[in-house]
mmCIF file of C-alpha atoms in Angstrom:
data_model
loop_
_atom_site.group_PDB
_atom_site.id
_atom_site.type_symbol
_atom_site.label_atom_id
_atom_site.label_comp_id
_atom_site.label_asym_id
_atom_site.label_seq_id
_atom_site.Cartn_x
_atom_site.Cartn_y
_atom_site.Cartn_z
ATOM 1 C CA UNK A 1 104.938 31.030 -30.669
ATOM 2 C CA UNK A 2 103.547 28.277 -33.157
ATOM 3 C CA UNK A 3 104.711 26.707 -36.852
ATOM 4 C CA UNK A 4 101.441 26.318 -39.111
ATOM 5 C CA UNK A 5 100.549 24.174 -42.017
ATOM 6 C CA UNK A 6 97.468 25.292 -43.577
ATOM 7 C CA UNK A 7 96.223 22.972 -46.149
ATOM 8 C CA UNK A 8 93.429 23.300 -48.473
ATOM 9 C CA UNK A 9 92.839 22.644 -52.365
ATOM 10 C CA UNK A 10 91.434 26.055 -53.294
ATOM 11 C CA UNK A 11 94.394 28.636 -53.449
ATOM 12 C CA UNK A 12 92.447 31.498 -53.300
ATOM 13 C CA UNK A 13 91.091 30.032 -49.818
ATOM 14 C CA UNK A 14 94.770 29.029 -48.703
ATOM 15 C CA UNK A 15 95.961 32.235 -49.243
ATOM 16 C CA UNK A 16 93.400 34.329 -47.159
ATOM 17 C CA UNK A 17 93.939 31.800 -44.403
ATOM 18 C CA UNK A 18 97.841 31.974 -44.594
ATOM 19 C CA UNK A 19 97.240 35.618 -44.410
ATOM 20 C CA UNK A 20 95.307 35.986 -41.421
ATOM 21 C CA UNK A 21 97.689 33.017 -39.836
ATOM 22 C CA UNK A 22 100.837 35.540 -40.643
ATOM 23 C CA UNK A 23 99.671 38.712 -38.836
ATOM 24 C CA UNK A 24 98.709 36.459 -36.036
ATOM 25 C CA UNK A 25 101.992 37.764 -33.834
ATOM 26 C CA UNK A 26 101.634 33.365 -31.258
ATOM 27 C CA UNK A 27 102.196 32.467 -35.041
ATOM 28 C CA UNK A 28 106.094 32.514 -35.976
ATOM 29 C CA UNK A 29 105.907 30.323 -39.871
ATOM 30 C CA UNK A 30 102.836 29.624 -41.591
ATOM 31 C CA UNK A 31 103.444 27.255 -44.642
ATOM 32 C CA UNK A 32 100.520 26.225 -47.287
ATOM 33 C CA UNK A 33 100.071 22.174 -48.805
ATOM 34 C CA UNK A 34 97.206 22.265 -51.700
ATOM 35 C CA UNK A 35 97.038 18.257 -51.572
ATOM 36 C CA UNK A 36 97.059 15.057 -49.897
ATOM 37 C CA UNK A 37 100.484 14.406 -50.809
ATOM 38 C CA UNK A 38 102.173 17.748 -50.015
ATOM 39 C CA UNK A 39 100.573 17.249 -47.185
ATOM 40 C CA UNK A 40 101.669 13.859 -45.680
ATOM 41 C CA UNK A 41 105.165 15.264 -47.043
ATOM 42 C CA UNK A 42 105.170 17.717 -45.306
ATOM 43 C CA UNK A 43 104.488 16.303 -41.833
ATOM 44 C CA UNK A 44 106.775 13.223 -42.426
ATOM 45 C CA UNK A 45 109.943 15.855 -42.156
ATOM 46 C CA UNK A 46 108.060 17.268 -39.490
ATOM 47 C CA UNK A 47 107.535 13.787 -37.569
ATOM 48 C CA UNK A 48 111.408 12.654 -38.540
ATOM 49 C CA UNK A 49 112.412 16.011 -36.724
ATOM 50 C CA UNK A 50 110.873 16.034 -33.867
ATOM 51 C CA UNK A 51 109.216 18.493 -32.056
ATOM 52 C CA UNK A 52 112.629 20.571 -31.675
ATOM 53 C CA UNK A 53 113.705 20.435 -35.321
ATOM 54 C CA UNK A 54 113.578 22.904 -37.892
ATOM 55 C CA UNK A 55 110.972 21.190 -39.787
ATOM 56 C CA UNK A 56 108.891 20.941 -36.781
ATOM 57 C CA UNK A 57 104.774 21.401 -36.855
ATOM 58 C CA UNK A 58 103.136 22.231 -34.114
ATOM 59 C CA UNK A 59 99.697 22.638 -35.968
ATOM 60 C CA UNK A 60 97.904 22.014 -39.028
ATOM 61 C CA UNK A 61 94.828 23.839 -40.521
ATOM 62 C CA UNK A 62 93.420 21.714 -42.285
ATOM 63 C CA UNK A 63 90.252 21.540 -44.512
ATOM 64 C CA UNK A 64 88.173 18.968 -45.290
ATOM 65 C CA UNK A 65 86.630 18.625 -48.916
ATOM 66 C CA UNK A 66 89.730 17.761 -50.708
ATOM 67 C CA UNK A 67 90.410 16.005 -54.134
ATOM 68 C CA UNK A 68 91.422 12.609 -52.520
ATOM 69 C CA UNK A 69 92.137 11.996 -49.107
ATOM 70 C CA UNK A 70 90.028 14.760 -46.998
ATOM 71 C CA UNK A 71 91.081 16.428 -44.188
ATOM 72 C CA UNK A 72 89.400 13.580 -41.881
ATOM 73 C CA UNK A 73 91.581 10.686 -43.555
ATOM 74 C CA UNK A 74 94.331 12.704 -43.041
ATOM 75 C CA UNK A 75 93.604 13.601 -38.983
ATOM 76 C CA UNK A 76 92.694 10.006 -39.194
ATOM 77 C CA UNK A 77 96.429 9.456 -40.892
ATOM 78 C CA UNK A 78 97.713 11.562 -38.468
ATOM 79 C CA UNK A 79 96.231 9.457 -35.214
ATOM 80 C CA UNK A 80 98.769 7.224 -35.519
ATOM 81 C CA UNK A 81 101.230 8.781 -34.685
ATOM 82 C CA UNK A 82 102.706 9.351 -30.786
ATOM 83 C CA UNK A 83 103.487 12.966 -31.189
ATOM 84 C CA UNK A 84 100.923 13.954 -33.794
ATOM 85 C CA UNK A 85 100.655 17.984 -34.653
ATOM 86 C CA UNK A 86 97.429 19.652 -33.811
ATOM 87 C CA UNK A 87 94.841 19.863 -35.863
ATOM 88 C CA UNK A 88 92.334 22.796 -36.266
ATOM 89 C CA UNK A 89 89.591 22.216 -39.387
ATOM 90 C CA UNK A 90 88.405 24.822 -41.354
ATOM 91 C CA UNK A 91 85.811 24.239 -43.706
ATOM 92 C CA UNK A 92 82.347 25.566 -45.179
ATOM 93 C CA UNK A 93 80.597 22.414 -44.425
ATOM 94 C CA UNK A 94 79.094 22.270 -40.685
ATOM 95 C CA UNK A 95 78.298 18.654 -40.788
ATOM 96 C CA UNK A 96 81.480 16.867 -39.490
ATOM 97 C CA UNK A 97 81.786 18.790 -36.118
ATOM 98 C CA UNK A 98 81.530 15.408 -34.532
ATOM 99 C CA UNK A 99 83.670 13.386 -36.426
ATOM 100 C CA UNK A 100 86.527 16.277 -36.086
ATOM 101 C CA UNK A 101 85.797 16.521 -31.996
ATOM 102 C CA UNK A 102 86.029 12.391 -32.065
ATOM 103 C CA UNK A 103 89.445 12.815 -33.116
ATOM 104 C CA UNK A 104 90.868 15.359 -31.602
ATOM 105 C CA UNK A 105 90.653 18.532 -33.341
ATOM 106 C CA UNK A 106 91.375 21.756 -30.680
ATOM 107 C CA UNK A 107 88.742 23.335 -33.196
ATOM 108 C CA UNK A 108 86.596 23.972 -35.961
ATOM 109 C CA UNK A 109 86.286 26.548 -37.837
ATOM 110 C CA UNK A 110 83.972 27.902 -40.986
ATOM 111 C CA UNK A 111 84.376 29.645 -43.810
ATOM 112 C CA UNK A 112 84.465 32.735 -44.961
ATOM 113 C CA UNK A 113 87.467 32.999 -42.027
ATOM 114 C CA UNK A 114 87.117 35.743 -39.619
ATOM 115 C CA UNK A 115 90.118 37.078 -38.293
ATOM 116 C CA UNK A 116 88.489 37.215 -34.671
ATOM 117 C CA UNK A 117 87.186 33.018 -34.891
ATOM 118 C CA UNK A 118 90.837 32.551 -36.265
ATOM 119 C CA UNK A 119 92.146 33.712 -33.330
ATOM 120 C CA UNK A 120 90.353 32.031 -30.633
ATOM 121 C CA UNK A 121 91.232 28.918 -32.304
ATOM 122 C CA UNK A 122 95.227 29.908 -32.685
ATOM 123 C CA UNK A 123 94.900 30.761 -28.662
ATOM 124 C CA UNK A 124 93.254 27.390 -28.009
ATOM 125 C CA UNK A 125 95.825 25.862 -29.729
ATOM 126 C CA UNK A 126 98.730 28.021 -27.659
ATOM 127 C CA UNK A 127 96.711 26.578 -24.732
ATOM 128 C CA UNK A 128 97.301 23.161 -25.317
ATOM 129 C CA UNK A 129 100.419 23.657 -26.813
ATOM 130 C CA UNK A 130 101.606 24.828 -22.950
ATOM 131 C CA UNK A 131 99.282 22.111 -20.896
ATOM 132 C CA UNK A 132 101.217 19.052 -23.225
ATOM 133 C CA UNK A 133 103.907 17.548 -21.136
ATOM 134 C CA UNK A 134 107.506 17.515 -21.954
ATOM 135 C CA UNK A 135 108.203 13.641 -24.264
ATOM 136 C CA UNK A 136 109.654 11.408 -22.216
ATOM 137 C CA UNK A 137 113.472 10.486 -23.559
ATOM 138 C CA UNK A 138 113.268 6.981 -25.263
ATOM 139 C CA UNK A 139 116.436 4.613 -24.454
ATOM 140 C CA UNK A 140 117.764 3.880 -27.977
ATOM 141 C CA UNK A 141 117.739 0.602 -30.161
ATOM 142 C CA UNK A 142 120.763 -1.264 -29.913
ATOM 143 C CA UNK A 143 122.643 -0.432 -32.587
ATOM 144 C CA UNK A 144 123.446 -4.194 -34.760
ATOM 145 C CA UNK A 145 118.576 -4.128 -34.025
ATOM 146 C CA UNK A 146 118.488 -0.737 -35.222
ATOM 147 C CA UNK A 147 120.592 -1.616 -38.480
ATOM 148 C CA UNK A 148 118.480 -4.963 -39.152
ATOM 149 C CA UNK A 149 115.584 -3.360 -38.936
ATOM 150 C CA UNK A 150 116.453 -0.314 -41.612
ATOM 151 C CA UNK A 151 118.118 -2.112 -43.975
ATOM 152 C CA UNK A 152 117.553 -4.889 -46.246
ATOM 153 C CA UNK A 153 119.987 -7.330 -48.091
ATOM 154 C CA UNK A 154 120.769 -7.794 -51.506
ATOM 155 C CA UNK A 155 123.675 -9.484 -53.495
ATOM 156 C CA UNK A 156 125.335 -8.507 -56.674
ATOM 157 C CA UNK A 157 128.335 -10.315 -58.025
ATOM 158 C CA UNK A 158 128.938 -12.231 -54.895
ATOM 159 C CA UNK A 159 129.178 -9.463 -52.750
ATOM 160 C CA UNK A 160 125.749 -8.577 -50.065
ATOM 161 C CA UNK A 161 125.128 -5.211 -49.566
ATOM 162 C CA UNK A 162 122.837 -3.771 -47.466
ATOM 163 C CA UNK A 163 120.786 -1.055 -49.236
ATOM 164 C CA UNK A 164 118.436 1.481 -46.477
ATOM 165 C CA UNK A 165 114.977 0.745 -46.896
ATOM 166 C CA UNK A 166 114.344 4.336 -46.536
ATOM 167 C CA UNK A 167 116.135 5.238 -50.467
ATOM 168 C CA UNK A 168 113.833 2.502 -51.451
ATOM 169 C CA UNK A 169 111.360 4.597 -53.160
ATOM 170 C CA UNK A 170 109.000 1.452 -55.080
ATOM 171 C CA UNK A 171 109.104 -2.220 -55.361
ATOM 172 C CA UNK A 172 108.247 -4.146 -58.930
ATOM 173 C CA UNK A 173 107.039 -7.869 -58.304
ATOM 174 C CA UNK A 174 109.186 -9.668 -61.036
ATOM 175 C CA UNK A 175 107.535 -13.609 -60.357
ATOM 176 C CA UNK A 176 108.760 -14.833 -56.860
ATOM 177 C CA UNK A 177 111.522 -11.846 -56.680
ATOM 178 C CA UNK A 178 111.460 -8.165 -55.782
ATOM 179 C CA UNK A 179 113.029 -5.242 -57.860
ATOM 180 C CA UNK A 180 113.745 -2.295 -55.563
ATOM 181 C CA UNK A 181 114.260 1.029 -56.662
ATOM 182 C CA UNK A 182 116.128 3.171 -55.167
ATOM 183 C CA UNK A 183 117.668 6.651 -56.580
ATOM 184 C CA UNK A 184 121.011 5.312 -57.638
ATOM 185 C CA UNK A 185 119.508 1.897 -59.212
ATOM 186 C CA UNK A 186 117.800 -1.285 -58.917
ATOM 187 C CA UNK A 187 117.993 -3.997 -56.636
ATOM 188 C CA UNK A 188 116.488 -7.505 -57.362
ATOM 189 C CA UNK A 189 116.440 -9.830 -53.806
ATOM 190 C CA UNK A 190 114.594 -13.255 -53.556
ATOM 191 C CA UNK A 191 111.287 -12.295 -52.034
ATOM 192 C CA UNK A 192 107.550 -12.090 -52.613
ATOM 193 C CA UNK A 193 106.302 -8.573 -53.415
ATOM 194 C CA UNK A 194 103.545 -9.985 -50.472
ATOM 195 C CA UNK A 195 105.634 -9.908 -47.694
ATOM 196 C CA UNK A 196 107.388 -6.571 -48.263
ATOM 197 C CA UNK A 197 104.152 -5.557 -48.538
ATOM 198 C CA UNK A 198 103.570 -6.915 -44.759
ATOM 199 C CA UNK A 199 106.935 -6.585 -43.726
ATOM 200 C CA UNK A 200 107.196 -2.699 -44.766
ATOM 201 C CA UNK A 201 103.502 -1.510 -44.025
ATOM 202 C CA UNK A 202 104.341 0.850 -40.780
ATOM 203 C CA UNK A 203 107.104 2.187 -42.838
ATOM 204 C CA UNK A 204 104.747 3.602 -45.408
ATOM 205 C CA UNK A 205 104.850 0.833 -48.158
ATOM 206 C CA UNK A 206 101.078 0.986 -49.980
ATOM 207 C CA UNK A 207 100.071 -1.586 -52.649
ATOM 208 C CA UNK A 208 99.202 0.243 -55.755
ATOM 209 C CA UNK A 209 99.178 -2.816 -58.491
ATOM 210 C CA UNK A 210 99.430 -6.749 -58.204
ATOM 211 C CA UNK A 211 103.319 -5.114 -59.460
ATOM 212 C CA UNK A 212 104.342 -2.472 -57.593
ATOM 213 C CA UNK A 213 104.716 -1.117 -53.882
ATOM 214 C CA UNK A 214 105.440 2.267 -53.540
ATOM 215 C CA UNK A 215 106.828 4.580 -50.249
ATOM 216 C CA UNK A 216 103.851 6.962 -49.758
ATOM 217 C CA UNK A 217 106.254 9.809 -49.241
ATOM 218 C CA UNK A 218 108.059 8.847 -52.755
ATOM 219 C CA UNK A 219 104.536 9.611 -54.961
ATOM 220 C CA UNK A 220 105.457 12.497 -56.256
ATOM 221 C CA UNK A 221 102.030 13.165 -58.417
ATOM 222 C CA UNK A 222 98.931 11.457 -58.213
ATOM 223 C CA UNK A 223 96.958 11.595 -61.538
ATOM 224 C CA UNK A 224 93.247 10.566 -62.943
ATOM 225 C CA UNK A 225 93.274 10.767 -65.995
ATOM 226 C CA UNK A 226 89.863 9.151 -68.501
ATOM 227 C CA UNK A 227 89.180 6.788 -65.344
ATOM 228 C CA UNK A 228 92.656 5.320 -65.109
ATOM 229 C CA UNK A 229 94.490 6.372 -62.275
ATOM 230 C CA UNK A 230 98.669 6.830 -61.818
ATOM 231 C CA UNK A 231 101.401 7.609 -59.761
ATOM 232 C CA UNK A 232 104.143 9.861 -60.252
ATOM 233 C CA UNK A 233 107.733 8.572 -57.991
ATOM 234 C CA UNK A 234 110.396 10.560 -59.482
ATOM 235 C CA UNK A 235 110.837 9.671 -63.314
ATOM 236 C CA UNK A 236 108.642 6.607 -62.852
ATOM 237 C CA UNK A 237 104.742 6.328 -63.944
ATOM 238 C CA UNK A 238 102.668 3.847 -62.357
ATOM 239 C CA UNK A 239 99.334 2.573 -62.803
ATOM 240 C CA UNK A 240 97.269 1.840 -59.975
ATOM 241 C CA UNK A 241 94.640 -0.634 -60.485
ATOM 242 C CA UNK A 242 90.552 -0.112 -60.096
ATOM 243 C CA UNK A 243 91.200 -2.054 -56.743
ATOM 244 C CA UNK A 244 94.100 -0.373 -54.962
ATOM 245 C CA UNK A 245 92.437 2.404 -56.025
ATOM 246 C CA UNK A 246 89.077 2.508 -53.559
ATOM 247 C CA UNK A 247 91.049 0.673 -50.911
ATOM 248 C CA UNK A 248 94.204 3.556 -50.677
ATOM 249 C CA UNK A 249 92.003 4.874 -48.370
ATOM 250 C CA UNK A 250 92.123 1.881 -45.962
ATOM 251 C CA UNK A 251 95.437 1.005 -46.882
ATOM 252 C CA UNK A 252 96.516 4.344 -45.654
ATOM 253 C CA UNK A 253 94.305 4.223 -42.881
ATOM 254 C CA UNK A 254 96.224 0.778 -41.814
ATOM 255 C CA UNK A 255 99.133 1.889 -41.926
ATOM 256 C CA UNK A 256 98.827 4.965 -39.801
ATOM 257 C CA UNK A 257 97.976 2.411 -36.887
ATOM 258 C CA UNK A 258 100.471 -0.221 -37.642
#
């Protein structure tokens, strides 16, 4: 029984795809997403949960042409993970099939989607899921090493605290210092933003401006208004520079491949 995520920025097309998937007895559940931000956030939850977790996803049915990141971009990001969900492209365009299969897509379904054609794609996914070997158990790292990698030390009133990096939504440059913003407040550390950018790239932090480094999974909204690009992270609205807006795709690719 497959757990599926369907992605399309056109709501009618998404609803039709979800209807067909939910009608297939081999599909246990089918969720929908309409943009890259929501898609990546949902997939990150699935990867954190592991293949047997409650939030796991077996397959993503992915449109290609969407605002912001394309379906091909998302597939390239997923290729950097050890056990990503399988990909089936669902698109109105025939010209991307070679790129899609280079990215190890299971199938390439053309719109308008026919029930019989989608059923064949589901069958191919089921066959591949059944043929996949179980992941080998990995030895956990030593506790001290794991703690050091997952936290950053900050000083407040002569007391050293350890802030989990996963709690940090974005980082703001303040000269030779950086201010770490979490849901509970902020902390100042004497580390340049460029150092944190390099150190935390593999954790999904991306540079969006000379002053800001943002955790990709914490971006709630990407907005384009009169040529200006901004992102909303919680209650904060942060500017994205033109240079970084253009390079965002490359930064995300670099993150996916470590």
